[in-house]
Amino acid sequence: MDIFCIDGPVQVSGTIRVNGSKNASLPIMAAGILGAGRSVFKSLPFLSDISVFSELLGQLGCKVGREQNGDFFVDSSSIDNPFGDYDIVRRMRASVCILGPLLARCGRAEVSMPGGCAIGVRPINLHLRGLRELGAEINLKNGYIVAEAPRGLEGKEIFMGGAFGSTVLGTANILMAAVLAKGRTVIESAACEPEIVDLANCLNKMGAKIRGIGSPRLIIEGVQGLEPVEYGVIPDRIEAGTFMVAAAITGGELRIVNCRLNDMMAVVDKLRGAGVSVEPAENGCVVTRDGNVNNSDVNTLPYPGFPTDLQAQFMALLSLAKGNSVIIEKVFPDRFMHVAELNRMSANLRKEGSAVIVSGVDKLIAAPVMASDLRASAALVLAALAAEGTTVINRVYHIDRGYERIEERLNEVGARITRQSI
Ligand code: UD1
């Protein structure tokens, strides 16, 4: 198991490039199931989550791999095993987004129910309800979802909103099922996240007929079949936001390239409110902080609201603000595993239900801490850059799921992080 030893405080300054989006890549890889043949996807990051998903596609019968230039291919000419094994789904919940495309392509799918995870219970009731609305018969058997539609799926008007708003992977699943359904499907209260826009654009390039892309009302005219495709995924807005916080928390100056500010307006707004300068620059932006971090209140919300995937990183930043801040988690109300770890680093955080009251402190101090999930680990890395002393972060495999060689890339802009195997 690897650990990070991070010496602080440092200032991160220089130029850093954002990779392709993990959360766009996963459903787009699943879309490869729909276009029988060889699809090529560009800019997919080299991450353990991508490897796990490749393994899953391989088990279905697809041929998958990387070209010499790094492009990723999925050859779905033959899918002989529409089965998502527990052993893979338990490692990565996003595996559940093979359900929709498998059902559309094969008329049957058997996929393990994902369990809970460090950020909460994470039900999939909306995915299943949506597929049932399209005419699938769904039964749960021995921890597996058995979905069948031997005579195909039929378009329908479906409301996809739940207690916490729209669902990202639920929208992806229903969208990928609906593109091959007979007739028209309307998904009302669809997720509007840029990753869903990217998936819909990819599906349209494959021959799907989707309108309303980027809005909460997706209208899909079912087609007979989709073609394989060549498609490049968008940059990762969560990685970009993490780098923005790295510049902000260390008082550095970072030029972030391959970053679409238009997808990040809520994040930019909160950074500016906290006293951080974010200036548009060619293909990205420049982030600097000269003065104090100002206190600020943050509510996480579905897009275009502030993303839950940057909540932990902002908590690290606001720990060092002048004054008190309140962070309310409205997407995953239990997503606060990082609170106790940041407090070990001398932050002053108090959890009250789905809110955390952040009392700003003058400095963070290094401590041994434990990474609990992907974004919580990113928050610990950011806190460690600003903290006095050497922070040791255990279980960094969580961070490897979503950030490619994070230590090498941050070291190039002034961090002092070493990875050790223990
Ligand atoms: C995706 C992202 C994840 C991000 C999250 C919210 C990927 C691979 N993961 O996860 O990084 O944090 O969106 O932006 O893209 N819900 C239900 N019933 C359902 C489905 C969801 O009640 O059937 C609830 C969830 O518990 C949560 C909320 O809806 O409270 C949003 O979850 P959802 O958008 O589905 O998250 P994911 O798509 O799993």
XYZ file of C-alpha atoms and ligand atoms in Angstrom:
461
model
C 0.000 0.000 0.000
C 1.288 3.482 -0.892
C 1.481 6.521 1.353
C 2.242 10.174 0.591
C 4.676 12.197 2.690
C 3.987 15.863 2.028
C 6.283 18.641 3.273
C 4.695 22.033 3.820
C 4.068 24.813 3.635
C 4.828 25.373 -0.062
C 3.556 27.727 -2.738
C 2.430 26.056 -5.927
C 3.274 28.203 -8.937
C 3.756 27.518 -12.626
C 1.710 25.777 -15.289
C -0.340 22.633 -14.827
C -2.453 20.783 -17.386
C -5.837 19.239 -16.673
C -6.485 15.711 -17.961
C -9.595 14.284 -19.583
C -12.624 13.936 -17.341
C -12.936 10.668 -15.423
C -16.665 11.099 -14.908
C -17.222 11.812 -18.606
C -14.986 8.902 -19.657
C -16.811 6.162 -17.745
C -20.315 6.547 -19.289
C -18.746 7.257 -22.688
C -16.807 3.978 -22.464
C -20.169 2.322 -21.674
C -21.630 3.992 -24.779
C -19.102 1.927 -26.734
C -21.390 -1.049 -25.998
C -24.105 0.541 -28.170
C -22.195 0.946 -31.427
C -21.399 -2.613 -32.457
C -17.796 -2.327 -33.685
C -14.606 -0.492 -32.815
C -14.933 2.917 -31.134
C -11.946 5.092 -30.267
C -12.030 7.515 -27.347
C -9.427 10.244 -26.961
C -8.096 12.002 -23.842
C -9.177 9.269 -21.434
C -7.031 9.682 -18.315
C -4.734 6.886 -17.104
C -6.535 6.090 -13.854
C -7.325 2.969 -11.881
C -11.078 3.613 -12.347
C -10.592 3.539 -16.125
C -8.669 0.239 -15.808
C -11.436 -1.285 -13.677
C -14.064 -0.212 -16.210
C -11.947 -1.673 -19.040
C -11.824 -4.952 -17.148
C -15.615 -4.879 -16.875
C -16.078 -4.213 -20.610
C -13.628 -7.058 -21.293
C -15.731 -9.462 -19.204
C -18.786 -8.554 -21.298
C -16.929 -9.774 -24.400
C -15.590 -6.422 -25.691
C -11.999 -6.087 -26.821
C -10.503 -3.065 -25.084
C -7.090 -1.435 -24.838
C -4.892 1.547 -25.537
C -3.419 2.446 -28.933
C 0.235 3.451 -29.046
C -0.757 7.147 -28.964
C -2.760 6.606 -25.754
C -6.204 6.574 -27.400
C -8.570 4.050 -25.875
C -10.500 1.593 -28.036
C -13.576 -0.511 -27.327
C -14.473 -3.162 -29.890
C -17.993 -4.252 -29.021
C -18.574 -6.358 -32.170
C -19.533 -9.260 -29.961
C -21.037 -9.028 -26.482
C -21.643 -12.572 -25.296
C -21.824 -12.080 -21.530
C -24.090 -9.172 -20.400
C -23.063 -9.704 -16.798
C -21.603 -7.152 -14.345
C -19.777 -9.106 -11.683
C -20.004 -8.118 -7.993
C -16.228 -8.236 -7.749
C -15.952 -5.300 -10.178
C -19.085 -3.334 -9.248
C -18.120 -3.298 -5.566
C -14.800 -1.711 -6.556
C -16.444 1.000 -8.635
C -20.083 2.062 -8.381
C -20.009 3.747 -11.794
C -20.031 0.194 -13.238
C -23.810 0.345 -12.856
C -23.989 2.522 -15.982
C -23.532 -0.578 -18.185
C -27.100 -1.551 -17.286
C -28.878 0.788 -19.736
C -26.655 0.169 -22.775
C -26.558 -3.620 -22.206
C -30.322 -3.782 -21.965
C -30.688 -1.733 -25.154
C -28.115 -3.767 -27.068
C -28.745 -7.325 -25.747
C -32.314 -7.187 -24.371
C -30.963 -8.514 -21.097
C -28.472 -7.546 -18.400
C -27.487 -8.940 -15.055
C -25.476 -6.483 -12.976
C -24.514 -6.608 -9.324
C -26.278 -4.096 -7.052
C -23.686 -1.548 -5.989
C -23.302 -1.318 -2.226
C -22.904 1.842 -0.155
C -19.614 3.656 -0.048
C -17.679 6.141 2.061
C -19.832 9.037 0.867
C -23.200 7.522 1.744
C -25.909 4.954 0.985
C -26.184 5.816 -2.723
C -29.396 4.100 -3.880
C -30.120 3.342 -7.561
C -33.921 3.397 -7.296
C -34.188 6.118 -9.962
C -32.108 4.094 -12.450
C -34.369 1.087 -11.977
C -37.575 3.123 -12.070
C -36.499 4.740 -15.339
C -35.670 1.421 -16.974
C -38.986 -0.065 -15.811
C -40.781 2.927 -17.376
C -39.094 2.042 -20.667
C -40.647 -1.428 -20.409
C -37.858 -3.465 -18.814
C -38.783 -6.190 -16.375
C -36.465 -5.893 -13.411
C -35.979 -8.339 -10.571
C -33.443 -8.443 -7.784
C -31.839 -11.841 -7.237
C -28.974 -12.712 -4.891
C -27.650 -9.160 -4.901
C -27.938 -8.832 -8.678
C -30.255 -6.703 -10.817
C -31.743 -8.926 -13.499
C -33.175 -6.687 -16.253
C -34.964 -8.081 -19.289
C -36.596 -6.550 -22.343
C -36.761 -9.387 -24.884
C -39.045 -7.423 -27.240
C -37.029 -4.205 -26.872
C -37.666 -0.993 -24.951
C -40.379 1.599 -25.654
C -40.044 5.369 -25.380
C -41.908 7.093 -22.555
C -42.053 10.348 -20.599
C -39.960 9.783 -17.499
C -39.485 12.013 -14.465
C -35.983 11.449 -13.083
C -35.908 13.806 -10.087
C -35.352 12.335 -6.640
C -35.118 13.520 -3.055
C -31.709 15.072 -3.794
C -32.465 16.393 -7.265
C -31.323 14.865 -10.529
C -29.062 11.835 -10.830
C -25.979 11.896 -13.047
C -25.382 8.191 -13.680
C -29.142 7.532 -13.569
C -29.591 10.009 -16.428
C -26.685 8.366 -18.283
C -28.252 4.923 -17.871
C -31.721 5.936 -19.076
C -30.294 8.013 -21.916
C -28.243 5.067 -23.180
C -31.268 2.786 -22.940
C -33.601 5.284 -24.641
C -31.469 5.926 -27.726
C -32.410 2.473 -29.078
C -35.977 2.368 -27.667
C -38.975 2.459 -30.036
C -40.415 5.978 -30.342
C -39.841 9.082 -28.276
C -38.513 9.272 -24.728
C -38.607 12.465 -22.695
C -36.382 12.577 -19.621
C -37.672 15.303 -17.332
C -35.412 16.550 -14.512
C -32.397 15.104 -16.307
C -28.954 15.865 -14.920
C -27.398 18.873 -16.703
C -23.785 18.140 -15.729
C -21.181 18.777 -18.470
C -20.364 15.039 -18.341
C -23.953 14.244 -19.406
C -23.680 16.836 -22.179
C -20.484 15.088 -23.318
C -22.176 11.677 -23.280
C -25.167 12.994 -25.250
C -22.880 14.642 -27.830
C -20.975 11.365 -28.191
C -24.230 9.397 -28.615
C -25.446 11.855 -31.280
C -22.144 11.416 -33.116
C -22.896 7.667 -33.055
C -26.246 8.348 -34.748
C -28.577 8.911 -31.782
C -31.226 11.635 -31.929
C -31.087 13.565 -28.669
C -32.354 17.146 -28.265
C -32.347 19.483 -25.291
C -28.749 18.582 -24.453
C -27.584 20.505 -21.367
C -31.157 21.211 -20.238
C -33.215 19.278 -17.649
C -35.521 18.045 -20.456
C -33.882 15.573 -22.825
C -35.923 14.458 -25.834
C -34.776 11.274 -27.514
C -36.116 9.829 -30.759
C -35.204 6.149 -30.742
C -33.151 4.833 -33.693
C -32.575 1.270 -34.989
C -28.864 1.135 -34.199
C -25.763 3.221 -33.459
C -22.408 3.286 -35.233
C -18.995 3.049 -33.594
C -17.406 6.452 -33.081
C -14.200 8.410 -32.604
C -14.698 10.922 -29.781
C -12.581 13.033 -27.391
C -13.789 13.615 -23.827
C -13.939 17.026 -22.097
C -11.343 18.155 -19.527
C -11.937 17.184 -15.911
C -13.604 20.151 -14.149
C -13.100 18.551 -10.731
C -9.377 18.125 -11.313
C -9.261 21.747 -12.541
C -11.108 22.889 -9.410
C -8.700 20.924 -7.217
C -5.737 22.690 -8.873
C -7.473 26.053 -8.411
C -7.731 25.350 -4.694
C -4.058 24.271 -4.651
C -3.076 27.735 -5.880
C -5.540 29.403 -3.512
C -4.633 27.497 -0.351
C -0.870 27.958 -0.858
C -1.028 31.591 -2.010
C 0.646 30.600 -5.278
C 0.069 31.500 -8.918
C -1.034 28.674 -11.149
C -1.766 28.757 -14.859
C -4.261 25.964 -15.406
C -4.521 24.808 -19.009
C -7.117 22.600 -20.689
C -9.793 23.954 -18.376
C -13.263 25.091 -19.419
C -14.185 27.963 -17.103
C -17.713 28.035 -18.543
C -18.370 24.660 -16.908
C -17.149 25.993 -13.549
C -18.948 29.264 -12.908
C -20.189 28.303 -9.417
C -16.653 27.313 -8.420
C -15.085 30.463 -9.848
C -17.734 32.568 -8.091
C -16.972 30.966 -4.710
C -13.209 31.323 -5.200
C -13.550 35.008 -6.028
C -15.786 35.471 -2.988
C -13.023 33.901 -0.882
C -10.544 36.494 -2.145
C -8.927 34.376 -4.847
C -8.267 35.842 -8.288
C -9.346 33.672 -11.237
C -8.534 35.259 -14.578
C -9.414 33.654 -17.920
C -6.343 32.851 -20.032
C -5.801 30.942 -23.261
C -7.412 27.517 -22.959
C -7.783 27.942 -19.205
C -7.127 30.436 -16.439
C -4.627 31.870 -13.983
C -5.396 31.513 -10.284
C -3.641 33.592 -7.621
C -4.135 34.674 -4.043
C -2.276 37.599 -2.499
C -4.367 38.547 0.539
C -6.288 36.588 3.178
C -8.763 33.810 2.452
C -12.223 35.309 3.138
C -14.910 33.257 4.827
C -17.702 32.075 2.557
C -20.794 29.859 2.693
C -21.070 26.954 0.261
C -24.101 24.809 -0.612
C -23.437 21.853 -2.871
C -26.087 21.342 -5.546
C -26.549 19.553 -8.851
C -25.032 21.411 -11.845
C -24.887 24.369 -12.434
C -24.637 24.653 -8.640
C -21.460 24.115 -6.666
C -20.266 20.491 -7.173
C -20.240 18.075 -4.249
C -17.004 16.675 -5.707
C -15.224 19.909 -4.693
C -16.822 20.260 -1.251
C -13.962 18.607 0.664
C -11.291 20.636 -1.174
C -13.140 23.898 -0.374
C -13.420 22.867 3.237
C -9.627 22.601 3.359
C -9.356 26.107 1.877
C -11.989 27.691 4.149
C -10.269 26.142 7.184
C -7.709 28.898 6.715
C -10.224 31.725 6.167
C -10.583 34.800 8.347
C -13.899 34.122 10.117
C -16.504 31.387 10.035
C -17.994 29.609 7.037
C -20.877 27.172 6.682
C -20.745 24.328 4.156
C -24.018 22.520 3.498
C -23.965 19.231 1.591
C -27.231 18.956 -0.355
C -26.250 16.133 -2.711
C -24.656 13.529 -0.402
C -25.638 14.608 3.147
C -23.153 12.204 4.797
C -20.132 13.081 2.696
C -17.967 14.317 5.557
C -15.342 11.640 6.223
C -12.632 14.277 5.765
C -13.887 16.436 8.668
C -12.217 14.394 11.408
C -9.014 14.069 9.368
C -8.787 17.832 8.706
C -9.376 18.422 12.426
C -6.343 16.191 13.068
C -4.425 18.801 11.085
C -5.618 21.554 13.462
C -8.609 22.711 11.435
C -11.628 23.757 13.508
C -14.640 22.024 11.952
C -17.925 21.095 13.572
C -20.444 18.882 11.810
C -24.131 19.592 12.405
C -26.302 17.203 10.373
C -25.586 17.810 6.709
C -23.699 21.042 7.471
C -20.207 21.799 8.703
C -19.323 24.983 10.525
C -15.791 25.973 9.634
C -14.088 28.284 12.112
C -11.048 29.659 10.335
C -7.633 29.006 11.912
C -4.328 30.826 11.310
C -2.459 27.722 10.265
C -2.778 24.000 9.661
C -0.256 21.633 11.229
C 0.948 18.345 9.714
C -0.382 15.058 11.118
C -0.727 11.447 10.019
C -4.124 11.159 8.298
C -6.175 8.597 6.431
C -7.643 9.013 2.933
C -11.240 7.750 2.980
C -12.523 8.451 -0.521
C -11.336 10.099 -3.686
C -12.225 13.755 -3.090
C -11.612 13.588 0.664
C -8.055 12.471 -0.132
C -7.622 15.404 -2.500
C -8.641 17.721 0.353
C -5.994 16.176 2.600
C -3.306 16.676 -0.057
C -4.332 20.336 -0.408
C -4.343 20.877 3.357
C -0.915 19.232 3.581
C 0.545 21.625 0.981
C -0.357 24.508 3.290
C 0.329 22.809 6.641
C 3.493 23.197 8.685
C 5.551 20.008 8.799
C 5.338 16.617 7.108
C 1.855 15.184 6.637
C 1.617 11.442 6.033
C -1.461 10.361 4.092
C -2.374 6.680 4.235
C -4.419 4.766 1.652
C -3.577 6.975 -1.308
C -5.044 4.381 -3.663
C -8.230 6.417 -3.241
C -6.590 9.419 -4.879
C -5.124 7.302 -7.691
C -8.710 6.473 -8.691
C -9.284 10.014 -9.897
C -6.012 11.951 -10.220
C -3.256 10.707 -12.514
C 0.235 10.861 -10.921
C -0.944 13.729 -8.743
C 2.292 13.891 -6.749
C 4.494 14.204 -9.854
C 2.287 16.877 -11.377
C 2.068 18.946 -8.199
C 5.818 18.549 -7.587
C 6.436 20.127 -10.999
C 4.778 23.304 -9.677
C 6.528 23.429 -6.319
C 4.970 20.763 -4.076
C 7.175 18.399 -2.087
C 5.376 15.064 -2.128
C 6.987 11.641 -2.021
C 5.174 8.373 -2.591
C 6.341 5.444 -0.537
C 5.241 1.804 -0.594
C 4.812 0.349 2.876
C -21.941 11.106 -10.000
C -20.443 11.231 -9.993
C -19.952 11.628 -8.596
C -20.686 12.882 -8.118
C -22.193 12.716 -8.235
C -22.963 13.992 -7.931
C -19.643 9.680 -11.677
C -18.913 8.441 -11.974
N -19.838 9.971 -10.376
O -22.301 10.035 -9.107
O -18.550 11.873 -8.669
O -20.352 13.130 -6.772
O -22.551 12.318 -9.583
O -22.547 15.020 -8.759
O -20.024 10.417 -12.556
N -29.877 9.200 -5.838
C -31.050 8.574 -5.479
N -31.501 7.551 -6.276
C -30.836 7.151 -7.391
C -29.654 7.800 -7.747
C -29.182 8.830 -6.949
O -31.671 8.918 -4.491
O -31.305 6.217 -8.057
C -29.357 10.293 -5.003
C -27.957 10.031 -4.449
O -27.985 9.251 -3.282
C -27.473 11.437 -4.221
C -28.071 12.197 -5.396
O -29.185 11.425 -5.824
O -27.988 11.926 -3.015
C -27.146 12.448 -6.559
O -26.512 11.229 -6.915
P -26.077 10.905 -8.403
O -26.124 12.139 -9.251
O -26.837 9.723 -8.889
O -24.549 10.466 -8.219
P -23.767 9.453 -9.157
O -24.316 9.559 -10.520
O -23.726 8.118 -8.508
